[in-house]
Amino acid sequence: MKVLHYKFRRQILRINVAETSWDLDRFIDFIEANPVLGFDTESTGLDWWNSDRGFRIRLAQFGNGVESWVLPVEVNAQFKAAAIWALRKAERLIAHNGTFDQHVSERTLGVTLEELAPKMLDTKIFAHLVDPRGVKEFGPGAKLEELVKYYIDPVAASEVKGSMASIAKRYKVKKAEIWPLVETWDEEYLLYAGTDPIWAYRLLHVLMPKVPARSRASGLIGWEHRLAHVTALMERTGYLVDAEYAAMRIAELKAEEEQWVGVASQWVENINSDKQLIEAFHRLGFKLTKKTKKGNLSVDSEVLDSIDHPLSEAVKKATKAAKWRKTWFEAAINGMDSQGRVHASMNTLGARTARYSISGAIAAQTFPAKDGYVRHSFIAEEGHVTVSIDFGNMELRVMASASNDPVMLEAFHADEDLHNITAIAAFGPMEPGQKKHSKRAAGKGTNFAIGFGGTWRAVTDGFGVPEEDAKRAVEAFWCTYLGVAKFAEKLKGDARRTGYIYTATDRRLPVDRRRLYSALNYYIQSTARDITARAILHLHAAGFTPWMRLPVHDEIVFSFPRERAAELTEKAARIMEFTFKGLLIPADGEIGDRSWGSVLDLEDSKH
DNA sequence: GGAAGTACGTA
DNA sequence: CGTACGTACTTCCC
């Protein structure tokens, strides 16, 4: 047995590293004496779905607040058996982003998500309930290193968590490449690995009492853990890729890119270099004036659109073709497992409002929305069809019912068009015989912009509405929807006094006092997220999880058996829809063909 | 090699 | 005084 020590604020953390099977007696004693354990794994990478082609677990670590054990499970089958035993023996496992370690444990040790999830306490969830702000927003952040720095000790955070960077330097490789390369018995590696479960254990005990009483009383802790489990099950299932379709698009986009790069090469060497483009356009006699945030000359799409020259067209087309190919089609192909499936990485509390973020091979939240071009790459199972069920007007309905605004509620109850109503309030009645107000766009822009916490400027910039119309519509909004105005003021007042607002689910969200206008948006966005989260949990309880593929904000994508699609879609939509403070948030399904893209190609698609 | 800055895709 | 994200690229800096 190797024993390492880490000195920490006059305390000494003890890290036991099992070297031979004889050491396991002491390990077993430790596990039996500690029913609540910090837990972590080290592996060869993040691609747990490739466990049949190269992905391996290397170490399994268990600890309490002062002592841990590192089992180098990659070198000894008995260590592996001991890790499996410990996972099953533990009453509680505390891990940071425990979903990842659950995937690793399932794939490499055979201990399933279903076994692990009920005993998991995830410090990432606790951290978000306490303070969801990132480091850039002057909050604690969400990574283990950031949290240790904020809540435990800055020196320990940088020393221990910086060690992987230092090891990478020693091995002369990039930080991202060190994980499979570092020697099993490298002491710096073992120290890094061994302290992780100790930090997780300590963090939980620091964070637990900081979870707001209201959030705890509402059961948010258990709720978020159950949600993370269902999400993990979706990650495990993955999404089937139509590799042939993706390959076809890749070839097409490559050819297009080459053609336009050829055109542009008369003027610039690198179409991605803003510097070269600015020079080239100046040589050609165009005066650029638009500035970026930092005050440099901008060459974004708006600037390029304003320049009537073959170079600007070539740059736009070439960059777009390259970006689409790499970001979506190649990501899907490169991310496929041996069964032709991709596994999204879903962060159930990605945003400070608790919205999901989805990253990796299927960055679903960034797919172009106007048609099925990208989404055709993802297909339902053999004999299945893709179904998309989304909530109708969720955020505006949340705004109406949370604020109990009589005018807005009446519009929704009578199934009237809210954007028209805002337009009428600002510009007078519609012309007889018309279904849409001639200034409906201004009404629509205003309704959304206010929900974002914006002003008239947001309406002009974001929705292309003339300045005068935007100003008038925004003024009319606040005079018409007095309930919303009152609610927004109430939230601002809460934020001003306490620094926080509470959402409908009793989630506490910090609001920057210099940006009180964002309070309304935080409430709406976060409450809407929780309505989708509620739907996911209810669908799980009703047995829909094997068919669920992805949540995309106010939409859930399914793969349903073709012959049962109509019945299951209806059932799922009824489970999803929810009456929030007296107002129904309706859910509507669209049944496509096999690919996700086919849903968007439907004639009467809302998409 | 990694951080910062820029741009652009989404709800 | 327009919210929340992820990805890919170049340039800057150590």
XYZ file of C-alpha atoms (C1' of nucleotides) in Angstrom:
632
model
C 0.000 0.000 0.000
C 1.264 3.392 -0.939
C 0.250 6.281 1.306
C 0.328 9.854 0.058
C -0.347 12.967 2.063
C -1.667 16.324 1.098
C -1.227 19.149 3.561
C -4.199 21.343 3.695
C -4.721 24.206 6.156
C -2.945 22.521 9.040
C -4.801 19.331 8.242
C -3.344 16.348 6.477
C -5.376 14.438 3.936
C -4.407 10.798 3.678
C -4.592 9.027 0.345
C -4.227 5.256 0.355
C -3.336 3.661 -2.945
C -3.900 -0.065 -3.256
C -0.808 -1.752 -4.703
C -1.495 -5.440 -4.137
C -4.557 -7.526 -3.374
C -3.357 -7.765 0.248
C -4.259 -4.104 0.655
C -7.928 -4.772 0.013
C -8.670 -5.854 3.591
C -7.928 -2.337 4.749
C -10.002 -0.961 1.873
C -12.963 -3.112 2.869
C -12.688 -1.917 6.479
C -12.722 1.658 5.227
C -15.813 1.184 3.073
C -17.659 -0.610 5.858
C -16.862 2.176 8.279
C -18.025 4.852 5.825
C -21.539 4.288 4.498
C -21.478 7.766 2.978
C -18.638 8.064 0.482
C -17.164 10.577 -1.889
C -16.681 8.882 -5.243
C -14.814 9.578 -8.451
C -13.301 7.737 -11.381
C -10.413 8.445 -13.713
C -10.634 7.124 -17.222
C -8.933 7.383 -20.591
C -11.265 10.122 -21.802
C -14.823 11.397 -21.760
C -16.210 9.009 -24.418
C -17.726 6.433 -22.074
C -19.816 5.072 -24.967
C -16.653 3.713 -26.587
C -16.068 1.118 -23.871
C -15.950 -1.557 -26.576
C -13.242 0.236 -28.525
C -10.627 1.781 -26.365
C -12.340 3.676 -23.595
C -11.164 2.341 -20.212
C -11.595 3.097 -16.544
C -8.225 3.571 -14.897
C -8.822 4.412 -11.245
C -11.764 4.267 -8.857
C -11.611 6.494 -5.797
C -13.611 6.523 -2.580
C -13.212 8.863 0.353
C -14.566 10.768 3.297
C -13.591 14.280 4.368
C -10.017 13.444 5.353
C -9.029 10.118 3.848
C -9.467 8.324 0.567
C -8.650 5.140 -1.259
C -7.466 4.907 -4.832
C -7.972 1.566 -6.558
C -6.007 1.295 -9.816
C -8.662 -0.960 -11.255
C -6.936 -1.106 -14.630
C -4.077 -3.227 -13.326
C -5.793 -5.801 -11.161
C -9.063 -7.712 -11.554
C -9.424 -7.937 -7.776
C -9.272 -4.161 -7.491
C -12.032 -4.010 -10.038
C -14.137 -6.504 -8.074
C -13.520 -4.487 -4.926
C -14.665 -1.270 -6.621
C -17.852 -2.985 -7.778
C -18.445 -4.290 -4.271
C -17.884 -0.847 -2.765
C -20.291 0.831 -5.199
C -22.981 -1.640 -4.211
C -22.152 -1.546 -0.517
C -22.197 2.229 -0.129
C -25.402 3.744 1.153
C -24.675 7.125 -0.379
C -22.218 8.199 -3.043
C -21.213 11.819 -3.324
C -19.744 12.807 -6.678
C -19.264 15.925 -8.692
C -21.151 15.569 -11.963
C -21.905 12.033 -10.851
C -23.742 11.294 -14.078
C -20.422 10.871 -15.844
C -19.068 8.501 -13.201
C -22.300 6.534 -13.379
C -21.867 6.068 -17.141
C -18.263 4.986 -16.589
C -19.251 2.581 -13.805
C -22.001 1.054 -15.871
C -19.916 0.569 -19.004
C -16.675 -0.584 -17.380
C -17.749 -2.168 -14.083
C -21.265 -3.311 -14.897
C -22.875 -1.354 -12.041
C -25.888 0.230 -13.715
C -27.347 3.725 -13.697
C -30.458 2.250 -12.118
C -28.419 0.903 -9.193
C -26.331 4.016 -8.706
C -28.726 6.896 -9.257
C -30.877 6.362 -6.140
C -27.847 6.662 -3.859
C -26.097 9.479 -5.673
C -25.677 12.958 -4.225
C -24.323 15.215 -6.938
C -22.436 18.283 -5.778
C -23.022 19.938 -9.132
C -26.757 19.926 -8.404
C -26.277 21.266 -4.876
C -23.937 23.964 -6.142
C -26.518 25.152 -8.666
C -29.282 25.276 -6.072
C -27.050 27.377 -3.831
C -25.674 29.744 -6.486
C -25.997 29.116 -10.229
C -23.667 31.900 -11.359
C -20.569 31.166 -13.356
C -17.152 32.552 -12.563
C -17.528 35.197 -15.264
C -20.646 36.428 -13.489
C -18.626 36.699 -10.257
C -20.228 33.540 -8.891
C -18.697 30.261 -7.733
C -18.835 28.444 -11.090
C -19.841 24.824 -11.612
C -16.589 22.882 -12.033
C -15.098 21.025 -9.068
C -11.962 23.165 -9.204
C -13.995 26.365 -9.181
C -16.160 25.186 -6.299
C -13.203 24.051 -4.202
C -11.656 27.461 -4.805
C -14.822 29.313 -3.815
C -16.094 27.207 -0.923
C -13.054 25.395 0.487
C -9.623 26.761 -0.275
C -8.165 28.624 -3.248
C -4.657 27.297 -2.734
C -5.753 23.677 -2.608
C -7.887 24.198 -5.702
C -5.081 25.532 -7.809
C -2.460 23.113 -6.465
C -4.376 19.920 -6.794
C -6.501 20.668 -9.808
C -3.570 22.293 -11.579
C -1.646 19.081 -11.232
C -3.059 17.484 -14.392
C -1.805 20.477 -16.368
C 1.591 20.085 -14.757
C 1.666 16.354 -15.530
C 0.754 17.098 -19.129
C 3.668 19.498 -19.285
C 5.987 16.822 -17.917
C 4.767 14.389 -20.584
C 4.979 17.150 -23.225
C 1.391 16.681 -24.382
C -1.738 18.805 -24.372
C -3.821 18.780 -21.217
C -6.662 17.032 -23.039
C -4.356 14.215 -24.122
C -2.842 13.289 -20.779
C -5.635 11.096 -19.416
C -4.760 7.804 -21.174
C -0.993 8.464 -21.101
C -0.065 9.222 -17.525
C 1.557 6.287 -15.712
C -0.753 4.488 -13.291
C 1.685 4.946 -10.416
C 2.554 8.564 -11.124
C 2.335 10.115 -7.653
C 1.050 13.443 -8.847
C -1.730 11.650 -10.741
C -2.624 9.530 -7.734
C -2.662 12.581 -5.515
C -4.936 14.397 -7.957
C -7.219 11.382 -8.189
C -7.202 10.690 -4.467
C -8.183 14.162 -3.362
C -11.185 14.381 -5.703
C -13.580 12.233 -3.640
C -12.438 14.122 -0.535
C -13.320 17.451 -2.158
C -16.695 16.111 -3.273
C -17.419 14.863 0.248
C -16.426 18.160 1.825
C -18.260 20.224 -0.758
C -21.509 18.418 -0.129
C -21.268 19.160 3.560
C -20.517 22.805 2.878
C -23.276 23.198 0.302
C -26.081 21.221 1.944
C -26.863 23.824 4.626
C -26.623 26.621 2.064
C -29.480 25.288 -0.077
C -32.296 27.786 0.499
C -34.892 26.501 2.973
C -37.666 27.200 0.488
C -35.991 25.143 -2.229
C -35.403 22.278 0.150
C -38.958 22.360 1.493
C -40.292 22.159 -2.061
C -38.257 19.027 -2.645
C -36.017 20.527 -5.313
C -33.003 18.487 -4.226
C -34.627 15.128 -4.853
C -36.437 16.440 -7.901
C -33.236 17.560 -9.637
C -31.544 14.245 -8.843
C -34.428 12.259 -10.318
C -34.392 14.484 -13.379
C -30.647 13.974 -13.809
C -31.257 10.234 -13.738
C -33.864 10.308 -16.501
C -31.566 12.543 -18.538
C -28.720 10.074 -18.032
C -30.962 7.307 -19.338
C -31.550 9.396 -22.489
C -27.813 9.933 -22.841
C -27.264 6.196 -22.512
C -29.827 5.393 -25.192
C -28.279 7.853 -27.604
C -29.595 8.823 -30.994
C -29.211 6.766 -34.156
C -27.289 8.517 -36.935
C -28.085 8.282 -40.636
C -24.419 8.117 -41.569
C -25.132 7.905 -45.270
C -27.140 11.124 -45.211
C -24.505 12.929 -43.130
C -21.717 11.750 -45.456
C -23.639 13.026 -48.454
C -24.013 16.462 -46.889
C -20.346 16.529 -45.909
C -19.291 15.894 -49.513
C -21.704 18.510 -50.773
C -20.574 21.157 -48.317
C -16.906 20.419 -48.931
C -17.353 21.002 -52.655
C -19.246 24.210 -52.015
C -16.602 25.473 -49.628
C -13.780 24.740 -52.081
C -15.562 26.553 -54.861
C -16.073 29.722 -52.823
C -12.617 29.638 -51.260
C -11.358 29.547 -54.848
C -13.275 32.685 -55.664
C -12.106 34.472 -52.526
C -8.470 33.544 -53.069
C -8.143 36.358 -55.591
C -8.285 38.790 -52.666
C -7.464 36.977 -49.429
C -5.399 33.984 -48.406
C -7.548 33.007 -45.417
C -11.266 33.700 -45.459
C -11.457 33.250 -41.678
C -9.034 36.039 -40.959
C -10.911 39.218 -40.081
C -7.630 41.076 -40.354
C -7.110 40.035 -43.989
C -10.730 40.752 -44.866
C -10.600 44.257 -43.416
C -7.435 44.981 -45.400
C -8.867 43.536 -48.594
C -12.088 45.516 -48.383
C -10.144 48.706 -47.685
C -7.968 48.075 -50.752
C -11.154 47.573 -52.755
C -12.411 50.940 -51.578
C -15.046 49.914 -49.058
C -15.207 51.877 -45.810
C -15.941 49.637 -42.818
C -17.423 51.419 -39.841
C -19.262 48.912 -37.648
C -17.356 48.104 -34.479
C -17.237 44.981 -32.322
C -17.791 45.075 -28.573
C -14.108 45.652 -28.026
C -13.992 48.481 -30.534
C -12.338 46.644 -33.428
C -13.736 46.793 -36.946
C -16.434 44.196 -37.396
C -16.843 41.906 -40.403
C -19.937 40.030 -39.366
C -22.750 38.951 -41.658
C -24.449 42.335 -41.460
C -21.305 44.087 -42.666
C -20.743 41.508 -45.409
C -24.368 41.864 -46.531
C -23.863 45.596 -46.977
C -20.867 45.126 -49.288
C -21.715 44.530 -52.926
C -18.646 42.657 -54.094
C -17.919 39.029 -55.082
C -15.498 38.687 -52.159
C -18.181 39.266 -49.555
C -20.462 36.725 -51.178
C -17.663 34.150 -51.425
C -16.659 34.670 -47.796
C -20.201 34.275 -46.546
C -20.821 31.096 -48.536
C -17.459 29.465 -47.850
C -17.465 30.077 -44.100
C -21.018 28.902 -43.755
C -20.374 25.680 -45.682
C -17.288 24.911 -43.590
C -18.957 25.690 -40.322
C -22.071 23.647 -40.967
C -20.057 20.671 -42.150
C -17.818 20.607 -39.109
C -20.206 21.681 -36.382
C -23.042 19.337 -37.162
C -22.413 16.681 -39.781
C -18.818 15.772 -38.943
C -19.558 16.013 -35.230
C -22.314 13.418 -35.716
C -20.120 11.068 -37.745
C -17.112 11.416 -35.431
C -19.235 10.951 -32.338
C -20.810 7.657 -33.372
C -20.318 4.600 -31.192
C -19.875 1.083 -32.593
C -23.642 0.798 -32.988
C -23.971 3.969 -35.046
C -25.413 6.043 -32.221
C -24.352 9.380 -30.786
C -24.640 10.258 -27.125
C -25.330 13.861 -26.261
C -23.865 15.280 -23.140
C -26.747 16.903 -21.299
C -26.106 19.303 -18.491
C -29.432 19.387 -16.679
C -28.504 22.661 -14.975
C -26.420 24.211 -17.714
C -27.660 27.757 -17.529
C -27.950 30.062 -14.554
C -31.715 29.850 -15.002
C -31.374 26.035 -14.759
C -32.066 25.491 -18.423
C -30.451 22.417 -19.948
C -27.411 22.766 -22.111
C -26.572 20.040 -24.594
C -23.084 19.616 -25.968
C -21.022 17.090 -27.879
C -21.857 15.126 -30.989
C -25.456 16.301 -31.066
C -25.563 19.933 -30.051
C -29.304 19.840 -30.616
C -29.964 23.277 -29.244
C -27.912 24.896 -32.002
C -29.355 23.088 -35.012
C -30.750 25.398 -37.695
C -34.477 25.578 -37.129
C -35.853 26.544 -40.495
C -35.860 23.076 -42.069
C -34.695 19.506 -41.599
C -31.310 19.894 -43.319
C -29.264 19.034 -40.223
C -31.891 17.099 -38.304
C -32.210 14.532 -41.113
C -28.925 13.115 -39.747
C -30.766 11.702 -36.741
C -33.266 8.919 -37.143
C -35.775 6.906 -35.175
C -35.180 3.203 -34.557
C -35.883 0.636 -37.251
C -39.668 0.469 -37.575
C -40.086 3.705 -35.624
C -40.934 7.285 -36.550
C -39.724 10.549 -35.066
C -42.237 12.551 -33.073
C -41.703 16.020 -31.755
C -43.988 17.313 -29.043
C -43.663 20.926 -28.045
C -45.306 23.330 -25.700
C -47.276 26.160 -27.289
C -46.278 29.697 -26.340
C -44.821 28.436 -23.105
C -42.907 31.531 -22.030
C -45.698 33.978 -22.827
C -48.193 31.776 -21.036
C -45.922 31.612 -18.018
C -45.689 35.408 -18.141
C -49.466 35.699 -18.253
C -50.263 33.277 -15.462
C -47.362 34.095 -13.148
C -48.367 37.759 -13.269
C -52.079 36.930 -13.260
C -52.504 39.627 -15.907
C -56.219 39.802 -16.769
C -55.814 41.044 -20.347
C -53.206 38.494 -21.278
C -55.041 35.656 -19.539
C -58.283 36.597 -21.275
C -56.479 36.502 -24.640
C -55.140 33.015 -23.980
C -58.430 31.708 -22.562
C -60.311 33.020 -25.607
C -57.586 31.586 -27.863
C -56.873 34.996 -29.343
C -53.617 36.017 -30.985
C -51.602 37.842 -28.345
C -49.329 39.499 -30.892
C -52.354 41.037 -32.597
C -53.654 42.250 -29.268
C -50.418 44.041 -28.474
C -50.461 45.555 -31.973
C -54.054 46.735 -31.530
C -53.176 48.288 -28.180
C -50.407 50.272 -29.823
C -51.759 51.086 -33.275
C -55.532 50.811 -33.062
C -58.005 48.248 -34.357
C -57.357 45.938 -37.282
C -58.753 46.719 -40.667
C -62.053 44.911 -41.180
C -61.771 41.480 -42.760
C -58.090 41.073 -41.845
C -56.898 38.184 -39.668
C -53.538 39.723 -38.881
C -52.875 43.243 -37.771
C -50.709 45.127 -40.230
C -48.281 45.822 -37.385
C -48.468 42.358 -35.835
C -44.672 42.018 -36.230
C -44.189 44.942 -33.863
C -46.601 43.335 -31.413
C -44.844 40.007 -31.618
C -41.402 41.553 -31.270
C -42.562 43.504 -28.253
C -44.104 40.501 -26.514
C -40.901 38.519 -26.870
C -38.485 41.356 -26.190
C -40.214 42.248 -22.921
C -39.963 38.618 -21.875
C -36.225 38.866 -22.528
C -36.043 41.925 -20.319
C -35.525 44.181 -23.290
C -36.599 47.652 -24.353
C -37.799 49.097 -27.635
C -34.265 48.760 -28.941
C -34.494 45.000 -28.628
C -37.636 45.129 -30.753
C -35.925 47.061 -33.555
C -32.647 45.138 -33.464
C -34.082 41.712 -32.963
C -37.226 41.853 -35.018
C -36.539 44.466 -37.681
C -39.310 46.777 -36.508
C -38.961 50.532 -37.248
C -37.877 52.578 -34.261
C -41.089 54.586 -33.950
C -43.293 51.489 -34.079
C -41.133 49.690 -31.547
C -41.234 52.591 -29.088
C -44.978 52.888 -29.432
C -45.603 49.146 -29.058
C -43.445 48.837 -25.958
C -45.185 51.789 -24.340
C -48.541 50.215 -25.177
C -47.391 46.875 -23.754
C -46.786 48.304 -20.295
C -50.058 50.265 -20.367
C -52.066 47.258 -21.511
C -50.637 44.461 -19.437
C -50.681 46.152 -16.052
C -50.458 42.803 -14.289
C -47.193 42.028 -16.039
C -45.889 45.477 -15.154
C -46.764 44.937 -11.518
C -45.213 41.480 -11.477
C -42.012 42.719 -13.101
C -41.795 45.494 -10.508
C -42.361 43.010 -7.701
C -39.509 40.810 -8.947
C -37.257 43.833 -9.340
C -38.108 44.881 -5.802
C -37.250 41.428 -4.452
C -33.988 41.482 -6.368
C -33.119 44.993 -5.197
C -33.800 44.188 -1.551
C -32.414 40.662 -1.304
C -30.309 40.081 -4.408
C -32.535 37.155 -5.342
C -35.818 36.132 -6.857
C -37.640 32.860 -6.282
C -39.260 31.044 -9.202
C -42.546 29.136 -9.202
C -40.715 25.981 -8.080
C -39.005 27.859 -5.235
C -35.672 27.889 -7.012
C -33.613 30.844 -5.845
C -31.902 32.830 -8.578
C -29.449 35.632 -7.924
C -30.054 38.834 -9.872
C -27.311 41.370 -10.444
C -28.495 44.631 -8.886
C -27.148 46.530 -11.873
C -29.349 44.419 -14.169
C -32.651 44.293 -12.359
C -34.468 44.252 -15.700
C -33.337 40.635 -16.139
C -35.402 39.469 -13.134
C -38.561 38.963 -15.213
C -36.703 36.944 -17.826
C -35.030 34.759 -15.205
C -38.382 33.961 -13.636
C -40.014 33.117 -16.949
C -37.135 31.182 -18.471
C -36.491 29.162 -15.341
C -40.128 28.383 -14.636
C -40.601 27.293 -18.254
C -37.590 25.005 -17.906
C -39.144 23.465 -14.830
C -42.379 22.798 -16.695
C -40.392 20.866 -19.327
C -38.501 19.107 -16.522
C -41.783 18.162 -14.889
C -42.916 16.710 -18.207
C -39.767 14.599 -18.478
C -40.301 13.168 -14.996
C -43.958 12.410 -15.643
C -43.133 10.781 -18.984
C -40.566 8.656 -17.188
C -43.129 7.549 -14.615
C -45.477 6.593 -17.456
C -42.839 4.414 -19.098
C -41.867 6.677 -22.006
C -38.141 6.884 -21.261
C -36.983 4.250 -23.786
C -38.631 6.344 -26.505
C -37.348 9.737 -25.375
C -34.375 11.045 -27.304
C -33.779 14.712 -26.511
C -35.269 17.668 -24.711
C -34.833 20.941 -26.614
C -36.067 23.718 -24.306
C -39.825 23.582 -24.959
C -39.811 20.449 -27.090
C -39.197 16.745 -26.502
C -38.144 14.450 -29.346
C -39.269 10.811 -29.380
C -38.744 7.645 -31.389
C -42.079 5.797 -31.358
C -42.998 2.481 -32.985
C -44.664 3.445 -36.261
C -47.944 1.602 -35.712
C -48.414 3.053 -32.220
C -47.169 6.561 -33.024
C -50.554 8.293 -33.057
C -51.672 6.746 -29.782
C -48.367 7.336 -27.987
C -48.072 10.907 -29.253
C -51.515 11.728 -27.925
C -50.733 10.090 -24.600
C -47.382 11.809 -24.236
C -48.800 15.224 -25.134
C -51.505 14.841 -22.469
C -48.840 13.900 -19.909
C -46.693 16.884 -20.853
C -49.311 19.586 -20.817
C -49.681 21.359 -17.573
C -52.024 23.863 -16.002
C -49.835 26.522 -14.444
C -51.675 28.782 -11.997
C -54.935 28.191 -13.835
C -53.692 28.557 -17.405
C -53.105 25.536 -19.604
C -49.689 25.231 -21.241
C -50.746 23.063 -24.172
C -48.527 20.449 -25.782
C -48.855 19.452 -29.412
C -47.259 16.556 -31.225
C -46.062 16.284 -34.801
C -45.510 12.829 -36.237
C -42.817 12.626 -38.881
C -41.237 9.840 -40.853
C -38.064 8.136 -39.733
C -35.728 11.119 -39.542
C -36.028 14.003 -37.121
C -35.733 16.311 -40.100
C -38.877 14.822 -41.618
C -40.911 16.416 -38.832
C -39.835 19.847 -40.016
C -40.712 19.028 -43.584
C -44.367 18.365 -42.730
C -46.640 20.591 -44.752
C -48.406 22.185 -41.802
C -45.431 22.066 -39.476
C -45.256 24.839 -36.936
C -41.510 24.731 -37.334
C -0.730 25.566 -25.630
C -4.283 28.049 -23.716
C -6.980 32.359 -23.174
C -9.385 35.982 -25.289
C -11.965 37.861 -28.897
C -15.228 37.289 -32.702
C -18.907 35.250 -35.062
C -23.134 32.522 -35.443
C -26.360 28.559 -34.642
C -30.712 27.946 -31.105
C -35.033 28.917 -27.587
C -30.732 48.573 -20.453
C -31.372 42.058 -25.005
C -32.007 36.558 -21.564
C -29.643 31.841 -21.760
C -26.328 28.602 -24.185
C -22.149 25.584 -27.559
C -18.811 25.371 -31.280
C -15.137 26.919 -34.352
C -11.966 29.990 -35.799
C -7.910 33.515 -35.398
C -4.940 36.271 -32.799
C -2.532 37.279 -28.727
C 0.376 36.074 -24.971
C 3.258 33.193 -22.129
